[in-house]
Coordinates of N, CA, C and O and ligand atoms in Angstrom, one line a residue:
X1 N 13.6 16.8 -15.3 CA 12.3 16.3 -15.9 C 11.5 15.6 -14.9 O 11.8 14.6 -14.3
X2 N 11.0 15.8 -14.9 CA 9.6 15.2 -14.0 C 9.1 13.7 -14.4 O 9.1 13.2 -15.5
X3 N 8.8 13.2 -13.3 CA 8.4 11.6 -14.0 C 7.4 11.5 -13.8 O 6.8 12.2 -13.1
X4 N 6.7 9.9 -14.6 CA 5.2 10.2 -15.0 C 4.3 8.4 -14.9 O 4.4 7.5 -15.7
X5 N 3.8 8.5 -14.0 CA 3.3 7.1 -13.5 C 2.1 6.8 -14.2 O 1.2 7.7 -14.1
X6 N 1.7 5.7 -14.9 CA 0.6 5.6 -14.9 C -0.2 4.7 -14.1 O 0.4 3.6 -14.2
X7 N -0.9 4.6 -13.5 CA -1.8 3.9 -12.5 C -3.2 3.2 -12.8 O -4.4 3.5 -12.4
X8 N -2.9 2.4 -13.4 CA -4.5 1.5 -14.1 C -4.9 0.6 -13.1 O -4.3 -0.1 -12.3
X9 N -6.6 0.7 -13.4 CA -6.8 -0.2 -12.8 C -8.2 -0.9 -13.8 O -8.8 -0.4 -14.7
X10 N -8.5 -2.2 -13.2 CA -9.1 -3.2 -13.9 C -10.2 -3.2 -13.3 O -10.5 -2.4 -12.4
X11 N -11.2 -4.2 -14.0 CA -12.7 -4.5 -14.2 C -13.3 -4.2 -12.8 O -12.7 -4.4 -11.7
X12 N -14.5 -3.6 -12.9 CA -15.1 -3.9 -11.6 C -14.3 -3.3 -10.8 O -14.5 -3.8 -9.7
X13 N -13.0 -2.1 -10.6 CA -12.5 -1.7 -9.5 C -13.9 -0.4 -9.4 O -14.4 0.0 -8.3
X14 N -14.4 0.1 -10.9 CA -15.5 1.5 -10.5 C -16.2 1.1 -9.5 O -16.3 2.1 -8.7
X15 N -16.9 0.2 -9.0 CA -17.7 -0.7 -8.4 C -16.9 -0.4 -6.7 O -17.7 -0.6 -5.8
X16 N -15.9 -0.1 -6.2 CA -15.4 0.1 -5.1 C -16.0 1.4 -4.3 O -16.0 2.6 -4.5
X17 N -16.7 0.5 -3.1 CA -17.4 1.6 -2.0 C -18.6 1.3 -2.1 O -19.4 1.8 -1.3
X18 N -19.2 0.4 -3.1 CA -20.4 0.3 -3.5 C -21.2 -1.3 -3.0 O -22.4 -1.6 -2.7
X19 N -19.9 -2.1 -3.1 CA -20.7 -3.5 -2.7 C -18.9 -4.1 -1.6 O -17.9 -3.5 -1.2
X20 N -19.4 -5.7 -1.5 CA -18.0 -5.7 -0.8 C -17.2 -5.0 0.0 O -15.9 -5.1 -0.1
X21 N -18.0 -4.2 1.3 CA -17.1 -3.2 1.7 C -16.4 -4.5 2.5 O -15.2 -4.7 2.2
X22 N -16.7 -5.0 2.9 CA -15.8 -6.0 4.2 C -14.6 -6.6 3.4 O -13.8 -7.3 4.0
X23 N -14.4 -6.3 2.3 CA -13.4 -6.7 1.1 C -12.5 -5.4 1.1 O -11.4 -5.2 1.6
X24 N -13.2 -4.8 0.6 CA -12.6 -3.6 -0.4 C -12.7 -2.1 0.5 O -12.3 -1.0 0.2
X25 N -13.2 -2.7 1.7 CA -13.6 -0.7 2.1 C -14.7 -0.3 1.5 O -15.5 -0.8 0.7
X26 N -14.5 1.1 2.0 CA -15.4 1.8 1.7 C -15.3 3.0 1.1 O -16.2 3.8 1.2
X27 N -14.3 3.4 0.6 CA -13.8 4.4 -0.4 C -14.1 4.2 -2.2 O -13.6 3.5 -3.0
X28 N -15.0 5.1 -2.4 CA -15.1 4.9 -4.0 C -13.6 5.0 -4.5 O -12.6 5.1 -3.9
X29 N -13.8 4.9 -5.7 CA -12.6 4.8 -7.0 C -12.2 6.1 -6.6 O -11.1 6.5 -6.1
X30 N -13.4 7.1 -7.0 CA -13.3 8.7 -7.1 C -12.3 9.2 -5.9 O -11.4 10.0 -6.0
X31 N -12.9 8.4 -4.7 CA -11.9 8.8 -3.5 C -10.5 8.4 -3.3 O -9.7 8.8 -2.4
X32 N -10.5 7.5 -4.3 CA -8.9 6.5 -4.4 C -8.0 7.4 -5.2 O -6.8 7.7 -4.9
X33 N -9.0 8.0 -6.5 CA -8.3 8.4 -7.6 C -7.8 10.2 -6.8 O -6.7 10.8 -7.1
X34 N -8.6 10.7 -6.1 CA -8.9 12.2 -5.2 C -7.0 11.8 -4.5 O -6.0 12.3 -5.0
X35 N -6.9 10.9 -3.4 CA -6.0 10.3 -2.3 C -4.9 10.8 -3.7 O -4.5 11.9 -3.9
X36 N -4.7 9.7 -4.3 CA -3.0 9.2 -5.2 C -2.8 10.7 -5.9 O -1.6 11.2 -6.0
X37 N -4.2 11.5 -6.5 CA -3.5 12.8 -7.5 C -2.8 13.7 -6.4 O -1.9 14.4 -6.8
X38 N -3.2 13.8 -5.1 CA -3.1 14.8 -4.3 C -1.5 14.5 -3.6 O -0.8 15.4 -3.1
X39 N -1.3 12.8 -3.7 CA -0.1 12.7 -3.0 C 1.0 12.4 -4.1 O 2.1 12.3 -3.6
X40 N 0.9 12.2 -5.1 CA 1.4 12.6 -6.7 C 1.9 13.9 -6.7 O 3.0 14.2 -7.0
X41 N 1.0 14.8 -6.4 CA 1.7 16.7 -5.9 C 2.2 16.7 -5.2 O 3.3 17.3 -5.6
X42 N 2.3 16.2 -3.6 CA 3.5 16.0 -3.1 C 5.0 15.2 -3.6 O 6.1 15.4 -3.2
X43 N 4.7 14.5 -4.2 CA 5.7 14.0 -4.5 C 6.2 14.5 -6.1 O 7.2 14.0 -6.7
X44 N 5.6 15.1 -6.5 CA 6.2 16.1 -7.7 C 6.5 15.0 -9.0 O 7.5 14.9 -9.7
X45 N 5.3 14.3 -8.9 CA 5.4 13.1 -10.4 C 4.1 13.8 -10.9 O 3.3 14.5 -10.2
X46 N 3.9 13.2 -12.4 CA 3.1 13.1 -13.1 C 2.0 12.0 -12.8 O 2.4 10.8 -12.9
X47 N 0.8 12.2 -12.6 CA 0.0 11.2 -12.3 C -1.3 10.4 -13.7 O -2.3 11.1 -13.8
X48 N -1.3 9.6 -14.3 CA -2.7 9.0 -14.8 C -3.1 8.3 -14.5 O -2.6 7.2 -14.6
X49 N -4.0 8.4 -14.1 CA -5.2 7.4 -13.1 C -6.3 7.3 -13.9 O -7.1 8.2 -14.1
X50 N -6.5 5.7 -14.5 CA -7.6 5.4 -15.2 C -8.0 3.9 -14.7 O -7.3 3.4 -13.9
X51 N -8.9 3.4 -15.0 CA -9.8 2.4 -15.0 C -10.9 2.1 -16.3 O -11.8 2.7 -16.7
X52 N -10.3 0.6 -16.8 CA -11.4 0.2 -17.9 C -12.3 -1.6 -17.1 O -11.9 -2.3 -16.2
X53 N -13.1 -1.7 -17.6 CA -13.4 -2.8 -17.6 C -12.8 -3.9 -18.9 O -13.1 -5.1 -19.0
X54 N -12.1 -3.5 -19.6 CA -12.0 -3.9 -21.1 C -10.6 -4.4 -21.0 O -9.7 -3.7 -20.8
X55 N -10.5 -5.8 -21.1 CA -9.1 -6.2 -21.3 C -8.0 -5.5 -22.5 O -6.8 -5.3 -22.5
X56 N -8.9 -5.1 -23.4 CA -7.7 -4.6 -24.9 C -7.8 -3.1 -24.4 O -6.7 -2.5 -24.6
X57 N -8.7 -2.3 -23.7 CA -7.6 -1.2 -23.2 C -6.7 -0.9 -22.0 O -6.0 0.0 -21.6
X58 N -7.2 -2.0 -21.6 CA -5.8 -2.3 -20.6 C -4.6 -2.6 -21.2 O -3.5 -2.5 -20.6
X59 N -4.7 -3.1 -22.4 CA -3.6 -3.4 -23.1 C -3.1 -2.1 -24.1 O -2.0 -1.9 -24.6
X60 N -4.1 -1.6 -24.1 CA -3.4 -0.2 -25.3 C -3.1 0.6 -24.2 O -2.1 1.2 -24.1
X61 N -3.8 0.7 -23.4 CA -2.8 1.5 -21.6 C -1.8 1.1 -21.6 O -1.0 2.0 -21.3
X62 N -1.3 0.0 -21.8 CA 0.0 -0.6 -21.1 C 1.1 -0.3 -22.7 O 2.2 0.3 -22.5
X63 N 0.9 -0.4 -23.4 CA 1.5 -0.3 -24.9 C 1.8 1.7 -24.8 O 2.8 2.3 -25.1
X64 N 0.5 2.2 -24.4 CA 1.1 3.3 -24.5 C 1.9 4.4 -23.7 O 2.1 5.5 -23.9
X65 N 2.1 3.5 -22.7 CA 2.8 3.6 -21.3 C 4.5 3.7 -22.0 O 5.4 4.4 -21.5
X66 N 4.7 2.9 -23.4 CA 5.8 2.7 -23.4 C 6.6 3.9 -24.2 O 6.3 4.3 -25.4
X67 N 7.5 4.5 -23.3 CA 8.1 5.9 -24.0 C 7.5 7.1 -23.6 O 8.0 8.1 -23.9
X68 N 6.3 7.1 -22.6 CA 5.3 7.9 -22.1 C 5.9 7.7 -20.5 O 6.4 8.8 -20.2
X69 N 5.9 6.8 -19.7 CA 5.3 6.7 -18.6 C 6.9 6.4 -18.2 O 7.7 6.4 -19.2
X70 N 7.3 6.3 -16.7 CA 8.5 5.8 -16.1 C 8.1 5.0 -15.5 O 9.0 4.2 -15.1
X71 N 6.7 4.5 -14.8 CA 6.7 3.7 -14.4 C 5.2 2.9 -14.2 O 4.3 3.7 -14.0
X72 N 4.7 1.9 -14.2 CA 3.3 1.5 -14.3 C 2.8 0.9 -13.1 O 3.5 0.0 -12.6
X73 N 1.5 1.4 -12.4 CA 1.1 0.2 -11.2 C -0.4 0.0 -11.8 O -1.2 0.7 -12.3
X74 N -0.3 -1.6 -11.5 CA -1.6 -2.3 -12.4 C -2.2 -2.7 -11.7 O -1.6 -3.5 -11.1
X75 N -3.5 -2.4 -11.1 CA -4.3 -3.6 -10.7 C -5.2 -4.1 -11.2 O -6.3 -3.9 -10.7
X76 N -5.0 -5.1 -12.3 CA -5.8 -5.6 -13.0 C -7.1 -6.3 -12.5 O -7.6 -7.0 -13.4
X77 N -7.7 -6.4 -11.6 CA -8.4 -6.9 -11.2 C -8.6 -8.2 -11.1 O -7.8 -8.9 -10.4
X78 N -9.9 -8.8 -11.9 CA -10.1 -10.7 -12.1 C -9.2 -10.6 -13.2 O -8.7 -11.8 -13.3
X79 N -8.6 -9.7 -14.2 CA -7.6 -9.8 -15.3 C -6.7 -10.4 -14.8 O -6.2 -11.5 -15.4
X80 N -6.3 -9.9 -13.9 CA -4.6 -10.9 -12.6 C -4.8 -11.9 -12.9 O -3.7 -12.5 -12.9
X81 N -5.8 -12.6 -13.1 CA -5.8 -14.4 -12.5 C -6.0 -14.9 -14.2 O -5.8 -16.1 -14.5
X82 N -6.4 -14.2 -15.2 CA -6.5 -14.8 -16.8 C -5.9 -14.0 -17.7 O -6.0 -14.5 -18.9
X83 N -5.4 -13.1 -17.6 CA -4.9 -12.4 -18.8 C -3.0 -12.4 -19.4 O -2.0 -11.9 -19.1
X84 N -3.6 -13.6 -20.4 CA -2.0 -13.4 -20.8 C -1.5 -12.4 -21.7 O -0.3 -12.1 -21.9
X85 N -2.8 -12.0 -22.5 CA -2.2 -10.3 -23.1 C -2.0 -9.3 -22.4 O -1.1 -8.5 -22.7
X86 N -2.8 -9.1 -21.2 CA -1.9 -8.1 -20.3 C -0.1 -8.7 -19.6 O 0.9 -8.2 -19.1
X87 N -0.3 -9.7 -19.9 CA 1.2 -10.1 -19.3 C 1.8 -9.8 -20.8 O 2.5 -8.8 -21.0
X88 N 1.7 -10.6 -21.8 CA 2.7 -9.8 -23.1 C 2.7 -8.4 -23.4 O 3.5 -8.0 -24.3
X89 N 2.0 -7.5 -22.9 CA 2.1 -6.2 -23.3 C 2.6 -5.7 -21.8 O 2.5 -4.5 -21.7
X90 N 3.1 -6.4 -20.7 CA 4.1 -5.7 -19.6 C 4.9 -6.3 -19.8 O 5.8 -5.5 -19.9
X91 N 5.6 -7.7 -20.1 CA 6.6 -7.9 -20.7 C 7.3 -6.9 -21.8 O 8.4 -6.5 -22.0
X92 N 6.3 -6.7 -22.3 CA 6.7 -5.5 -23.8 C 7.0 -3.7 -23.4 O 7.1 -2.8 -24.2
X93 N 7.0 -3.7 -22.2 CA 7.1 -2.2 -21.2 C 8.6 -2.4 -20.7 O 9.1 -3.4 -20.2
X94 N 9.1 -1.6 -20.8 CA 10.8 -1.8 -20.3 C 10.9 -0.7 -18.9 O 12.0 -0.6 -18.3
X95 N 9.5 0.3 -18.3 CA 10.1 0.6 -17.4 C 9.5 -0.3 -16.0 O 9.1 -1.5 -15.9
X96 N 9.5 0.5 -15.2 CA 9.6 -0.6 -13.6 C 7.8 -0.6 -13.4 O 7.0 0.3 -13.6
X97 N 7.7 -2.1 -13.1 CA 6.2 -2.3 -12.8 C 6.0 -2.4 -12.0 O 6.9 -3.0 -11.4
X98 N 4.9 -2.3 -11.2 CA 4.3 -2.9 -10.3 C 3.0 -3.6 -9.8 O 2.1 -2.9 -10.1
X99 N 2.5 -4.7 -9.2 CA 1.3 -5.2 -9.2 C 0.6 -4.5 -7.6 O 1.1 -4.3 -6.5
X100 N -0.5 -4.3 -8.1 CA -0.8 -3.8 -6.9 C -2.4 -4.2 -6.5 O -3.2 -3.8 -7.4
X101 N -3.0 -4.9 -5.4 CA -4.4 -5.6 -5.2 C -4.6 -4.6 -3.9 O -3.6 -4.1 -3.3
X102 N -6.1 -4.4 -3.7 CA -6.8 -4.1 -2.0 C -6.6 -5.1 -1.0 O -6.3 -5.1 0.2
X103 N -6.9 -6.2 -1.9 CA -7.0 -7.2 -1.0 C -5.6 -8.4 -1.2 O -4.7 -8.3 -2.1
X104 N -5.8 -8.9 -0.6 CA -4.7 -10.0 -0.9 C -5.3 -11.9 -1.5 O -5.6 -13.0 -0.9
X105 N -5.3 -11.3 -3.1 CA -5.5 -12.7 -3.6 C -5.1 -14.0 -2.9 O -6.0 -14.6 -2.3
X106 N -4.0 -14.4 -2.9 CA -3.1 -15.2 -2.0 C -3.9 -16.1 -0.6 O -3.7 -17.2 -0.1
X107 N -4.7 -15.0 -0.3 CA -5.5 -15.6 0.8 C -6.6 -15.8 0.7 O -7.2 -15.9 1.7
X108 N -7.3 -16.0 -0.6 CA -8.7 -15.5 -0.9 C -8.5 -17.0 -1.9 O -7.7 -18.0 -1.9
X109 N -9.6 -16.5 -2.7 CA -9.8 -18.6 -3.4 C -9.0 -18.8 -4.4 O -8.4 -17.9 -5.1
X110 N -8.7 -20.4 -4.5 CA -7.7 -20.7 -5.2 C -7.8 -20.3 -6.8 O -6.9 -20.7 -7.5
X111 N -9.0 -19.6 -7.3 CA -9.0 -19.2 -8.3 C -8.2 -18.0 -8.6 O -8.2 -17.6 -9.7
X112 N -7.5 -17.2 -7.6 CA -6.9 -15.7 -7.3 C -6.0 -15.9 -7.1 O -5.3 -15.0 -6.9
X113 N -5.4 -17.4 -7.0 CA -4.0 -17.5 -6.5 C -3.2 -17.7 -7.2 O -2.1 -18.2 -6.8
X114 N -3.4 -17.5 -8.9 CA -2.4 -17.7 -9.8 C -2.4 -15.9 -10.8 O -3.4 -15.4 -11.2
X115 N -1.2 -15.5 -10.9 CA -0.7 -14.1 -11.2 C -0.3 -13.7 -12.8 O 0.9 -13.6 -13.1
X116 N -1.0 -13.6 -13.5 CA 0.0 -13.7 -14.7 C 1.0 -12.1 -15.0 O 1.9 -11.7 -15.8
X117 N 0.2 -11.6 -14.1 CA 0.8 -10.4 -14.1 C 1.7 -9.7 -13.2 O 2.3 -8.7 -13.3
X118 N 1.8 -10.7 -12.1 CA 3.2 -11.2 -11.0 C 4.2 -11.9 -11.6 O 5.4 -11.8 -11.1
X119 N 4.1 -12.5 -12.8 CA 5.0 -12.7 -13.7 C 5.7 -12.2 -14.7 O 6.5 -12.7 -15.4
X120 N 5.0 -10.8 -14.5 CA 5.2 -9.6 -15.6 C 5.8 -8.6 -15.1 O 6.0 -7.6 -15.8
X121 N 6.2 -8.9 -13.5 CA 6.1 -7.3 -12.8 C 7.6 -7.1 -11.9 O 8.1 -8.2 -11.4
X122 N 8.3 -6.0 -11.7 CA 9.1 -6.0 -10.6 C 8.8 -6.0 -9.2 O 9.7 -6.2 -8.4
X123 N 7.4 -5.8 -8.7 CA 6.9 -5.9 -7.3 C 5.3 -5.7 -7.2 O 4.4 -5.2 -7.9
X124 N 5.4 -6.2 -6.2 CA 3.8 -6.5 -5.5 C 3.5 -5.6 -4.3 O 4.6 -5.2 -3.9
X125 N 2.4 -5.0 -3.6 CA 1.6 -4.7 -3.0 C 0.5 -4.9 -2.5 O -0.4 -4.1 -2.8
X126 N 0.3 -6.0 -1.6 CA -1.7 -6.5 -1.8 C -1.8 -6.5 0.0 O -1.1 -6.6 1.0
X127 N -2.9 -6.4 -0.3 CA -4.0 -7.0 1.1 C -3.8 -5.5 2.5 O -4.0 -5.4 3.7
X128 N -3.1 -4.5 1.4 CA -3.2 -3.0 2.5 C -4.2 -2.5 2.4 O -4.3 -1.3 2.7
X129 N -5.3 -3.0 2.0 CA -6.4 -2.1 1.6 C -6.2 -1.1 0.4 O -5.4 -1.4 -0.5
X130 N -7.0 0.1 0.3 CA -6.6 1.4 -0.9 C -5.5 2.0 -0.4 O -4.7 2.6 -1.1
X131 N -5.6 1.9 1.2 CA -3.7 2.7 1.4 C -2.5 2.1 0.5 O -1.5 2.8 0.2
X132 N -2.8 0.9 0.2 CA -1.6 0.4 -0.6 C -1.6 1.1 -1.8 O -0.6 0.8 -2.5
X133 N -3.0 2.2 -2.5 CA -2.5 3.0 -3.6 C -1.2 4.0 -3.3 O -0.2 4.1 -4.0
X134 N -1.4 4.5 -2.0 CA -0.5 5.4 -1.9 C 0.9 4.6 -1.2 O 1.7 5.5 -1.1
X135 N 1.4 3.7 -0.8 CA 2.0 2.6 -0.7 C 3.3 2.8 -1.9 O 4.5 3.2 -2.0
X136 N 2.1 2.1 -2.6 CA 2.7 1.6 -4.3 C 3.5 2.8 -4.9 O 4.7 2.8 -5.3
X137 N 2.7 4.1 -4.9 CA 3.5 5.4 -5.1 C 4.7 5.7 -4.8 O 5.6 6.0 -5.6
X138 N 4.8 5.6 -3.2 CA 6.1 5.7 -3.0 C 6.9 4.8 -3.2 O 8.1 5.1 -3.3
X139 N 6.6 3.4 -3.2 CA 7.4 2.3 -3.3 C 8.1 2.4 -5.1 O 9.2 2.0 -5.5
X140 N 7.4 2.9 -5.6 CA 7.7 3.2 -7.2 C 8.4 4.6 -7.4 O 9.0 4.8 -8.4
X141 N 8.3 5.5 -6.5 CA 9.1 7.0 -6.6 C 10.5 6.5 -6.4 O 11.3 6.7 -7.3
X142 N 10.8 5.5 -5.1 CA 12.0 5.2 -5.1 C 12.7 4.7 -6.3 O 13.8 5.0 -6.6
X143 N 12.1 3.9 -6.8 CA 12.8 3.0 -7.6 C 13.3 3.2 -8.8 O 14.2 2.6 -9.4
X144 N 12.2 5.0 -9.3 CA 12.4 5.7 -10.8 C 12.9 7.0 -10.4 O 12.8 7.9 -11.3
X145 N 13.4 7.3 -9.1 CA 14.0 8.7 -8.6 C 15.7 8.9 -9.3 O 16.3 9.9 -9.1
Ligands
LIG201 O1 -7.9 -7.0 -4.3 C1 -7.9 -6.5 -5.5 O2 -7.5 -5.4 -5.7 C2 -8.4 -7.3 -6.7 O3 -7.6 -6.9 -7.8 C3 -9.8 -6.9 -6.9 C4 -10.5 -7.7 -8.0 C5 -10.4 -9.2 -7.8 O4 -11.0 -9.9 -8.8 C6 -8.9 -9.5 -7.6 O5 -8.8 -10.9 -7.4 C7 -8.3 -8.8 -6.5 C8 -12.0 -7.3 -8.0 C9 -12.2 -5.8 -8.3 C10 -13.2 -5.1 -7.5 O6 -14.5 -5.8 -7.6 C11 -15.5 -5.3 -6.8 C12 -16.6 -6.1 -6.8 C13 -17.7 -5.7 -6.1 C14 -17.6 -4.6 -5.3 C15 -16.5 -3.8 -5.3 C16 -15.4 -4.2 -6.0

């Protein structure tokens, strides 16, 4: 059986390539979302790659991930730093999670340095830039192979 990742990402990621390159690069979403489907075929998983600005469908993403998906990578965006319904609804996910940023909060203002979804997650990813989409892939093939 084939396994099936879902790959979300949060507010303001559509916005990538557009402003912030010295942050974020310069790769749209489209070009992020083009990269992960194509190395998802290599690696013979199921891929969903979406993005909301909306905290409650980030949470019906994550809710319906359960029994669907083997494995989830979140990059919630500014949601990372306030959202504690995205943390109860990955607490409420039983398969392997992962947190995954462009940049690395950690080093960035102290408003980004607290995770609620680092507290929700089996591993992290940050500050590789969009390579760490495809990073996170493999780091997550291993773990649900
Ligand atoms: O580094 C990351 O991946 C972040 O999740 C990106 C979020 C930020 O709030 C997190 O602290 C770290 C921001 C999403 C992207 O926002 C943009 C804003 C303007 C231009 C391009 C992207």
């Amino acid at each position: 059986m084939s396994k099936t990742i879902f790959l979300l990402n949060g507010p303001n990621l559509n916005l990538l390539g557009f402003r912030e390159p010295e942050i974020y690069g310069h790769d749209t979403l489209g070009d992020v979302e083009a990269r992960c489907m194509a190395h998802a075929e290599t690696l013979g998983v199921t891929l969903e790659f979406r993005q909301s600005n909306h905290e409650g469908v980030l949470v019906d993403w994550i809710q319906e991930a359960r029994g669907k998906a083997d494995a989830i990578i979140l990059n919630a965006g500014a949601y990372t730093h306030t959202s504690i319904a995205i943390h109860d609804a990955l607490k409420a996910y039983d398969g392997y999670k992962m947190e995954l940023h462009i940049s690395d909060p950690k080093q960035r203002e102290a408003f980004r340095h607290i995770s609620y979804v680092e507290l929700a997650s089996d591993g992290l990813i940050a500050g590789r830039g969009v390579d760490g989409y495809i990073m996170a892939l493999d780091a997550v093939m291993e773990k649900i192979a």
